[in-house]
Structure formats: structure tokens, C-alpha cells
Short mmCIF file of C-alpha atoms and ligand atoms in Angstrom, two decimals:
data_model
loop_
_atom_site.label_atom_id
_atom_site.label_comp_id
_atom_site.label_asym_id
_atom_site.label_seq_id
_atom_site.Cartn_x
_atom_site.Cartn_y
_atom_site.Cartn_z
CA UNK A 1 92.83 86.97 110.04
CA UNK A 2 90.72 84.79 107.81
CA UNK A 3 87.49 86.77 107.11
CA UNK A 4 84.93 85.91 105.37
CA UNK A 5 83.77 89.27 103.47
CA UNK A 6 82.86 88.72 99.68
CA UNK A 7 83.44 85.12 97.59
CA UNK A 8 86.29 87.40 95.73
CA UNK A 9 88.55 86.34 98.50
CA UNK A 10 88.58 82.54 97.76
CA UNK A 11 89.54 80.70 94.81
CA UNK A 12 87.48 78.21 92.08
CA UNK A 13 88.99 75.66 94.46
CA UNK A 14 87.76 77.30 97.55
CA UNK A 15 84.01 77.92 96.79
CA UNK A 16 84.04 74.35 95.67
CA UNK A 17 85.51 72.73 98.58
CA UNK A 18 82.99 74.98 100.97
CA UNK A 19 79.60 74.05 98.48
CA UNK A 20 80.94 70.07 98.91
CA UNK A 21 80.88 70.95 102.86
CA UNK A 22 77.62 72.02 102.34
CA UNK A 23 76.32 69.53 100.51
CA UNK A 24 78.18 67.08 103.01
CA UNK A 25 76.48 68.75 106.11
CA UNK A 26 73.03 69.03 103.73
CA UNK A 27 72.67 65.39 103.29
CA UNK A 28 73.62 64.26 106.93
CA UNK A 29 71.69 66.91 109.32
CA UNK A 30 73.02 66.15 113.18
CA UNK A 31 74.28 68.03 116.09
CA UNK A 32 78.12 67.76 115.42
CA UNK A 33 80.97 69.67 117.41
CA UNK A 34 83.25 72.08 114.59
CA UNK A 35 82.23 74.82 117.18
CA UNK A 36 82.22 73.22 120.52
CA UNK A 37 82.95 75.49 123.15
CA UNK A 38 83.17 78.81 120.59
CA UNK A 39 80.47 81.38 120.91
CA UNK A 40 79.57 83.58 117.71
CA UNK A 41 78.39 87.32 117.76
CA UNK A 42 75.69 88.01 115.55
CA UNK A 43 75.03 91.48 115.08
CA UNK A 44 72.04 92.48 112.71
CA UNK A 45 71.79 96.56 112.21
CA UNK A 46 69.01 95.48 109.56
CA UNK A 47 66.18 93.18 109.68
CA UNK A 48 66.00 89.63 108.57
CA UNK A 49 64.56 86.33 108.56
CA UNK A 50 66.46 83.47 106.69
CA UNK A 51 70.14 85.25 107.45
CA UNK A 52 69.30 85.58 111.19
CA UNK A 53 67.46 82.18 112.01
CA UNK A 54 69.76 80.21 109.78
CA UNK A 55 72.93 81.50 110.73
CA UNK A 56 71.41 80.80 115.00
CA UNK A 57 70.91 77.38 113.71
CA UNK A 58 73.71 76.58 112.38
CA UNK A 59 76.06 77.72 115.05
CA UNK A 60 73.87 75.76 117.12
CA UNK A 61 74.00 72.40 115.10
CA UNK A 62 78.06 72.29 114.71
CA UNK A 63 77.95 72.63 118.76
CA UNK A 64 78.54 76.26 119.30
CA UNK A 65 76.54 79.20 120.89
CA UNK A 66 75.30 81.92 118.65
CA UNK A 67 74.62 85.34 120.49
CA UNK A 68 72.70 87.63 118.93
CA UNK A 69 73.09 91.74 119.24
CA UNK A 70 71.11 94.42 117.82
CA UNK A 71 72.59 97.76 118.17
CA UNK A 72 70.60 100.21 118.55
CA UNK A 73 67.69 97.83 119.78
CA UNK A 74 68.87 95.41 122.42
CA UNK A 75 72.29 96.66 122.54
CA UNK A 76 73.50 100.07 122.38
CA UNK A 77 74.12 102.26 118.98
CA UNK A 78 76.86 102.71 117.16
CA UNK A 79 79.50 105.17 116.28
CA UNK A 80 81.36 104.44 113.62
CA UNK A 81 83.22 107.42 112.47
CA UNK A 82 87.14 108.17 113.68
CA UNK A 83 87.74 111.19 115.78
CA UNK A 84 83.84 112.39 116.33
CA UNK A 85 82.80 114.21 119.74
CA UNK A 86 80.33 111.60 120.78
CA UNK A 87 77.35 114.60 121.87
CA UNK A 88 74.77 113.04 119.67
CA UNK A 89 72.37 109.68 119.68
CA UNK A 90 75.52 107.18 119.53
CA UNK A 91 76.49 105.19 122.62
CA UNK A 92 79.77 103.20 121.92
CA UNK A 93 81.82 103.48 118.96
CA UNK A 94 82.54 100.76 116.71
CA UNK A 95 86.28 100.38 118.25
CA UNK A 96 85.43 99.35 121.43
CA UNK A 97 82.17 97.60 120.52
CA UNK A 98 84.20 95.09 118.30
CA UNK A 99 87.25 94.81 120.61
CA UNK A 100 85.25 94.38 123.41
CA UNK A 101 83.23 90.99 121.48
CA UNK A 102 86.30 89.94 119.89
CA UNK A 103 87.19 89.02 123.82
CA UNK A 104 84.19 86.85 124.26
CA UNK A 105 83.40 85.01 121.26
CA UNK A 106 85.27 83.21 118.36
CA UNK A 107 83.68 84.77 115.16
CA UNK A 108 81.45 87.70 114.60
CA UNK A 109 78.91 88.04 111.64
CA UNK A 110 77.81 91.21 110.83
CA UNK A 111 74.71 92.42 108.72
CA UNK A 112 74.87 96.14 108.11
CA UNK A 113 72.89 97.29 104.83
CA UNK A 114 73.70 100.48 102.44
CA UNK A 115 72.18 103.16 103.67
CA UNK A 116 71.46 104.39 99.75
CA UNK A 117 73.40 108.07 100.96
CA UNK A 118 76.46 108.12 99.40
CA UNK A 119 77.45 105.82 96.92
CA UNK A 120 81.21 106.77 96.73
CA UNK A 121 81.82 106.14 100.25
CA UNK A 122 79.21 102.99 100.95
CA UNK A 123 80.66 100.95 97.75
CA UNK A 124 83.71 101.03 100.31
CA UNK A 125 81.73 98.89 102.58
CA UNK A 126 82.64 101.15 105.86
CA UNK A 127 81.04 99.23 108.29
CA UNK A 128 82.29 96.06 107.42
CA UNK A 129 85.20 97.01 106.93
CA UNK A 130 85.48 98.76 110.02
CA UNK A 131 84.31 95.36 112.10
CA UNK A 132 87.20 93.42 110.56
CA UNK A 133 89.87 96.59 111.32
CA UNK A 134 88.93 96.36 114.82
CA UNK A 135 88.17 92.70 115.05
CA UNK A 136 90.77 89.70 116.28
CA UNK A 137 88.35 87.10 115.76
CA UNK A 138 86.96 86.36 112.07
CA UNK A 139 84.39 88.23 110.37
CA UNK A 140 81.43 86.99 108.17
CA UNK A 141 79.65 89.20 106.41
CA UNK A 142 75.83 88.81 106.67
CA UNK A 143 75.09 91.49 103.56
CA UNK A 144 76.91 94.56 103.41
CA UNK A 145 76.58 97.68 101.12
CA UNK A 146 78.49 95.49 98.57
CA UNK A 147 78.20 91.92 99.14
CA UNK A 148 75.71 89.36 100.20
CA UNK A 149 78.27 86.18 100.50
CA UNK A 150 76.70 84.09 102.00
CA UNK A 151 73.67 84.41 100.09
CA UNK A 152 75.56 83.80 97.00
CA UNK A 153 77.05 80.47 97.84
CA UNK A 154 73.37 79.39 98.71
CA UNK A 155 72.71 80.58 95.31
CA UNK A 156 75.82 78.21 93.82
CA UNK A 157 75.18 75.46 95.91
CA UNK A 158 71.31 75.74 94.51
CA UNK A 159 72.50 75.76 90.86
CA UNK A 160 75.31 72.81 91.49
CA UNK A 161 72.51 71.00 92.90
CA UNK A 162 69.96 71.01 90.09
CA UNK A 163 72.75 71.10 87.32
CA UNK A 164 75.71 69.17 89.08
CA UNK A 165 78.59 70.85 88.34
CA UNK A 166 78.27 71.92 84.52
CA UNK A 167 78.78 75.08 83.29
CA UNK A 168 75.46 77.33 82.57
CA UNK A 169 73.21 80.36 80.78
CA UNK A 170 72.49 82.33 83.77
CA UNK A 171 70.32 85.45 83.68
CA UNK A 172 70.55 87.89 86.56
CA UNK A 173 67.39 89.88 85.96
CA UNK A 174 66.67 93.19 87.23
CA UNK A 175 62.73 94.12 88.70
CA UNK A 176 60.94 97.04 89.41
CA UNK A 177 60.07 97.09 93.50
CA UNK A 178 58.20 99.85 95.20
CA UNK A 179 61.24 101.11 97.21
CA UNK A 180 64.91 101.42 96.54
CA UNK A 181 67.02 98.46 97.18
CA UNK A 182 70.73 98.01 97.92
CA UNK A 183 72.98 96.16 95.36
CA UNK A 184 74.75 93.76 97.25
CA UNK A 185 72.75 90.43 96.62
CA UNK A 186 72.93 91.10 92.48
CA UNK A 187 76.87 91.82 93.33
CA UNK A 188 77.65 88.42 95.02
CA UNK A 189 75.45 86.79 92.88
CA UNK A 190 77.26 87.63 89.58
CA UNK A 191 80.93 87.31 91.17
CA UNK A 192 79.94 83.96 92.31
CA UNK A 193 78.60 83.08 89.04
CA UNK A 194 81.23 83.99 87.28
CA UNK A 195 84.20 82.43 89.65
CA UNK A 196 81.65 79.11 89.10
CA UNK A 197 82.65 79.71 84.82
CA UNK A 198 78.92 80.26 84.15
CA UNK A 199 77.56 82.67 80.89
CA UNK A 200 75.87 86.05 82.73
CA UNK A 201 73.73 88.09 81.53
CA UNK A 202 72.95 90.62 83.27
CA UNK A 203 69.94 92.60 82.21
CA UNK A 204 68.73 95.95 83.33
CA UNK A 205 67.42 99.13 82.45
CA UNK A 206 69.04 101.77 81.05
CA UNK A 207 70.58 103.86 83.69
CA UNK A 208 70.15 100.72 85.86
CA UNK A 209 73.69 99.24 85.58
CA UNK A 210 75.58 97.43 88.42
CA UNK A 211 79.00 99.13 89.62
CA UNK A 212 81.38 99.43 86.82
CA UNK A 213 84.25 97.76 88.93
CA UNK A 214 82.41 95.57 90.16
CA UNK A 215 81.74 94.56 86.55
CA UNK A 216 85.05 94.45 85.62
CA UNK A 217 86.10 92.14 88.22
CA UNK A 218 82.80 89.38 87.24
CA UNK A 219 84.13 89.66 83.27
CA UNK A 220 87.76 89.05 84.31
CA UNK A 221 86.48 86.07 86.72
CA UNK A 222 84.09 84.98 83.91
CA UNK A 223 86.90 84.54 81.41
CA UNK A 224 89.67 83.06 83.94
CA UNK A 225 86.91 80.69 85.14
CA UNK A 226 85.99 79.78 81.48
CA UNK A 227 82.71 81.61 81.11
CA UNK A 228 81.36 85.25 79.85
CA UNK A 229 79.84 88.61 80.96
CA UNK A 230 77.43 90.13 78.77
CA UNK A 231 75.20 93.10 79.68
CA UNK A 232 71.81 94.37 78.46
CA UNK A 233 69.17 96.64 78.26
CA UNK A 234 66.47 94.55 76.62
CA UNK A 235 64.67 91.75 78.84
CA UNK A 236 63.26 90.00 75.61
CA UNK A 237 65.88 89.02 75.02
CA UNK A 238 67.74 88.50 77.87
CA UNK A 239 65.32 85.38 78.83
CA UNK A 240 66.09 83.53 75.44
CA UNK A 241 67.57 80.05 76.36
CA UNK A 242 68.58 80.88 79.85
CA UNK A 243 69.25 77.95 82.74
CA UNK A 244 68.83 79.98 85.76
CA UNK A 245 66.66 83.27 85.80
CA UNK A 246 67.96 85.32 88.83
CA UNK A 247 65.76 88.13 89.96
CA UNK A 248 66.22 90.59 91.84
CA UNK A 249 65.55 94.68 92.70
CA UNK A 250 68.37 97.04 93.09
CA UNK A 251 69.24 100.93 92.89
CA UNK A 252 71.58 102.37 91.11
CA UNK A 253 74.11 104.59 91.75
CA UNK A 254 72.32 107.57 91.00
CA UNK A 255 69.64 106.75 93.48
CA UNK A 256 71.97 107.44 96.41
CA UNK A 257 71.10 110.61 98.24
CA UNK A 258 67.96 111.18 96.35
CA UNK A 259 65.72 110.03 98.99
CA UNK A 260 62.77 109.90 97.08
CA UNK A 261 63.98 108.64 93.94
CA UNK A 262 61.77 105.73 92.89
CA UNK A 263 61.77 103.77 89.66
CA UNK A 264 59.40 104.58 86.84
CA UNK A 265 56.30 102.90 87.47
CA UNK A 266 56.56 101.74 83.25
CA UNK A 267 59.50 99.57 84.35
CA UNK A 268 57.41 97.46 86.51
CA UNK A 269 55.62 95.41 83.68
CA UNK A 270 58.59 95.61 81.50
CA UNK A 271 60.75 93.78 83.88
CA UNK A 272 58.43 91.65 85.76
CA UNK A 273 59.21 87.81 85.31
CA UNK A 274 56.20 86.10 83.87
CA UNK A 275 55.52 82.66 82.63
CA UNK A 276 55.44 83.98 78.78
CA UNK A 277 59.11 85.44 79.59
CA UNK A 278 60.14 81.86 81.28
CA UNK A 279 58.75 79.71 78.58
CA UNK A 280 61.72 81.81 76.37
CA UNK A 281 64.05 79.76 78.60
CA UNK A 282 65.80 76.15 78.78
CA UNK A 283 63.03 75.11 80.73
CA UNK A 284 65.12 77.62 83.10
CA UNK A 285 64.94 77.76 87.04
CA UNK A 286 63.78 80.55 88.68
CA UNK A 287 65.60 81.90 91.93
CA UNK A 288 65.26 84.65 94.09
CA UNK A 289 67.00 85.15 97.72
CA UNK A 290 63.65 86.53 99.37
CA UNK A 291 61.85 88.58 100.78
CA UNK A 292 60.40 88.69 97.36
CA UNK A 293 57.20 90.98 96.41
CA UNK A 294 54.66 88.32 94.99
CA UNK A 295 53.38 89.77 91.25
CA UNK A 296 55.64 92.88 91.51
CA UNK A 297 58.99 90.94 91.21
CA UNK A 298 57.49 87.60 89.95
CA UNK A 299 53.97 86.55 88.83
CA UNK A 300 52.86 83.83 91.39
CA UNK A 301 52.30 81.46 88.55
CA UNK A 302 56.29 81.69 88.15
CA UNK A 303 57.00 81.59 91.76
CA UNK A 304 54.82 78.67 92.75
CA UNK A 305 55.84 76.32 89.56
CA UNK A 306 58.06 73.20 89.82
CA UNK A 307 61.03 75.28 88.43
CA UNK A 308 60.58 77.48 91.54
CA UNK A 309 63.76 76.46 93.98
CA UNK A 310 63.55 79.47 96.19
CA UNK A 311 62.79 77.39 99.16
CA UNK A 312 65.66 75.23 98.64
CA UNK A 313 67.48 78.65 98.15
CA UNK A 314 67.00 79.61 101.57
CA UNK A 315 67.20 76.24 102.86
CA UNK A 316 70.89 76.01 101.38
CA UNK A 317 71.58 78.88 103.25
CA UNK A 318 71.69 76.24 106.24
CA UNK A 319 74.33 74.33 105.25
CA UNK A 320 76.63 76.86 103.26
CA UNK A 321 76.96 78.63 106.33
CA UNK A 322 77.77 75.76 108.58
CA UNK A 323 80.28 75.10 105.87
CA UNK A 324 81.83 78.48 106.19
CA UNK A 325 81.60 78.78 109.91
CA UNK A 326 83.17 75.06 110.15
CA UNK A 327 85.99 76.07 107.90
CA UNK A 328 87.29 79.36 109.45
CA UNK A 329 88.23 76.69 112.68
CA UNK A 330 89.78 74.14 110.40
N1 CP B 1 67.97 86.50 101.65
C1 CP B 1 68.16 87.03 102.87
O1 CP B 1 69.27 87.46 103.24
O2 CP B 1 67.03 87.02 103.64
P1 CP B 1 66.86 87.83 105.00
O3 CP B 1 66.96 89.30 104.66
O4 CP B 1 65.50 87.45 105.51
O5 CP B 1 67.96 87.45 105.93
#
């Protein structure tokens, strides 16, 4: 079955030939007919704005039908655990709710965020990976516990576009935010940075670091793509000469099942992006994937310059996806 779960399942060759779809669909914007005749399931468990509406429109605009489901809202809740005595809150269980759309439509995309409970078993991506067990149609992933796919090949196709294809200093930068975020966006944004060849650094605070195999696997596709890993502690320096300046919020490990764990409110100036900390840069772009907390993440003098492209961000988000839904019914 030819999911599309995490960019750590397709080659160099592979993310390029989907960003030149994109770009392809980008720069000629019509009603077309990959999908004609297919419907696609899209089932949010989370909120969202740019994943939801973009992903409707772009079934729509290669000829398809998307339907959306909320479970839990619209639709009935989930069980998702093997062998439970279904007494409690949860209406269908995950085997027959997937089985069941796998009969009507052609794909299903699936947004189902960590829960920040249990690290050990959420890096596992249990949901997700429980939609593509039971599934017979392909899977997208919409932003798991781990990965944010979709979100990162916006993020490529953003940087290919302002930089062709050329490899770069890009600085994933973490940010203080009043509540405790998941890490799948910084995830898929490093991996797919480093598949690209690029030079990460990623920069966070002490006790802050990303998943350690996670890590491994962006320094081992840094170096086979041509490119590095570096880590740090220190945001001073982690701005000096950088191309891209990624920022984003995320937990750590240590924050799962600590339900009020927040992040020290020192941390929130330290890490803030500011136009003295981009003026350390290459004349460096600033991205973000959005929602994004105006002067908490990013100064609005940062977010509303020129170098800002985290409209065209989510606007790429468009097109990557019709590129990915286009290519699973090559
Ligand atoms: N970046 C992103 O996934 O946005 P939404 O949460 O609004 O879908």
C-alpha cells in the first residue's frame, strides 16, 4: 500500500519529483481530473485551518470529492485500543471505522495530534499507524505525534522557491509558547531538510532536545544527502549567517504526562526571534507553519517584513498536497 506517513519513506529523487509537481500545479491553477471519480476521507481528531481547507481544495481542484469526518464531533468516537470491553465513551473502534471508509473512498488523510501522555508509546505514532494497519486504501498523514509531512514539503517547496535548488544554512529555532506543543512539525521539518542536503542547526534549550532517533536518522540523511546536523543550546549563535530561520514551539520528552508542565517563563525572551537576532543572518528568511503567537514566537516587526514567506508557506501547502494526492493514483 503506498502511504504517505513521514518524507523518510521517499527518496532525494522522490521529494524532488513531488516539489516539481507542485510547483507544476502552483504555476498553472485549474480544475484538472488526477482524482476524477475518487472520493477522499478526511478525518481531523484535532483542529485546523490551512491542513483542513487546503487539503478540501485540493481534492476538489484535481476533480475528486473530499469528505470530511470528525470523530467524536460529527461522526462517532473512537476506540483505538485491541481487545478493550467497549463500556466507556467510545462508539466504534478504529478497525471497523477504517475498514468500513476504506470501502467508500480512495485515500484517507488523517490528522491525529500527540496527546503529550506518554512519550514512549506516542513517538510510535499509534493512531496513524493503526489507520494504515486497518486501511486498503492509502493513507496521508495530516500531522501525527511524529510527523507533519505534508507541512514539511510546503516548507521545501518554500525554500526551493526562494533559493532554487542550492544547498543552504538552515536554522530550526526553538520558542517559548504559553502551552505545550507536540514535536511533529520541528521533526518533518529537519528530516526534510536534511534529505534536501541542507546545513541544520537545530537550536534549543537545554533539556529541550528533539528525539534522539529521530536525530540520528536527520544526521545520517544530512551526510548521505551532502549536508550536516549540528545541535545547540545557545540562540546567539545559532542565528549567525543562517538562510532560513525556522521557528517553532515544541515539548520535550519530559513534558509528557506532566500535565502542567510549562516552560520557564525566562525562556520566552531568550528564544524569541527578533529583528536584532535576524539581522545576525544572510539576510535569512523567516518561516513558520502557523498558527503562530504574534510577539511570543516572533516580534511582528519579523513576521510582517519582506523576508516573511509564511503566507506563501501555507499557500504551498496547496499545491504539495495536490502533488502528493495526484501521485499515490499515478
Ligand atoms: N500548519 C498547519 O498544519 O496548520 P493547521 O493546524 O491550521 O492545519
Amino acid at each position: 500500500m503506498k502511504h504517505f506517513l513521514s518524507t523518510g519513506h521517499l527518496s532525494l529523487s522522490q521529494i524532488e519529483e513531488l516539489l516539481d509537481a507542485a510547483m507544476a500545479f502552483k504555476a498553472n491553477r485549474r480544475v484538472t481530473n488526477e482524482l476524477a471519480g475518487r472520493s477522499v476521507a478526511l478525518v481531523f481528531l484535532n483542529p485546523s485551518l490551512r491542513t483542513r481547507a487546503s487539503m478540501q481544495i485540493a481534492v476538489y481542484e484535481l476533480g475528486g470529492n473530499p469528505v470530511l469526518i470528525e470523530p467524536g464531533s460529527t461522526s462517532w468516537s473512537i476506540e483505538y485500543q485491541d481487545g478493550v470491553v467497549m463500556d466507556g465513551g467510545k462508539t466504534e473502534h478504529i478497525a471497523e471505522f477504517v475498514r468500513v471508509l476504506s470501502r467508500y473512498v480512495s485515500a484517507i488523510g488523517v490528522r491525529t495530534f500527540a496527546e503529550l501522555k506518554d512519550w514512549a508509546h506516542e513517538r510510535t505514532d499509534p493512531v496513524l499507524s493503526a489507520f494504515a494497519k486497518y486501511a486498503t486504501v492509502p493513507v496521508i498523514n495530516l500531522e501525527s505525534a511524529m510527523h507533519h509531512p505534508c507541512q514539511a514539503m510546503a516548507d521545501m517547496l518554500t525554500i526551493r522557491e526562494r533559493f532554487v535548488p542550492e544547498k543552504k544554512r538552515v536554522l530550526l529555532t526553538w520558542a517559548w509558547h504559553p502551552k505545550a506543543l507536540p514535536m511533529a512539525v520541528p521533526n518533518s521539518f529537519a528530516l526534510a531538510a536534511a534529505q534536501s542536503g541542507h546545513d541544520i542547526t537545530i537550536a534549543n534549550p537545554e533539556g529541550y532536545d528533539l528525539d534522539d532517533e529521530l536525530i540520528s536518522q536527520v544526521q545520517r540523511c544530512a551526510e548521505s544527502a551532502g549536508g550536516s546536523c549540528r545541535t545547540v543550546t545557545e540562540p546567539e549563535i545559532a542565528f549567525e549567517e543562517a538562510d532560513v530561520v525556522y521557528a517553532k514551539s515544541w515539548a520535550p520528552a519530559a513534558f509528557y504526562g506532566q500535565p502542567d508542565a510549562a516552560h520557564a517563563s525566562e525562556l520566552r525572551d531568550q528564544w524569541m526571534v527578533t529583528a536584532d537576532r535576524m539581522a545576525r543572518t544572510a539576510n535569512g528568511i523567516f518561516m513558520h507553519c502557523l498558527p503562530v503567537r504574534r510577539n511570543v514566537i516572533v516580534t511582528d516587526e519579523v513576521l510582517d517584513s519582506p523576508n516573511s514567506l509564511v503566507i506563501d508557506e501555507a499557500e504551498n501547502r496547496l499545491h504539495v498536497q495536490k502533488a502528493i494526492l495526484a501521485s499515490l493514483f499515478k
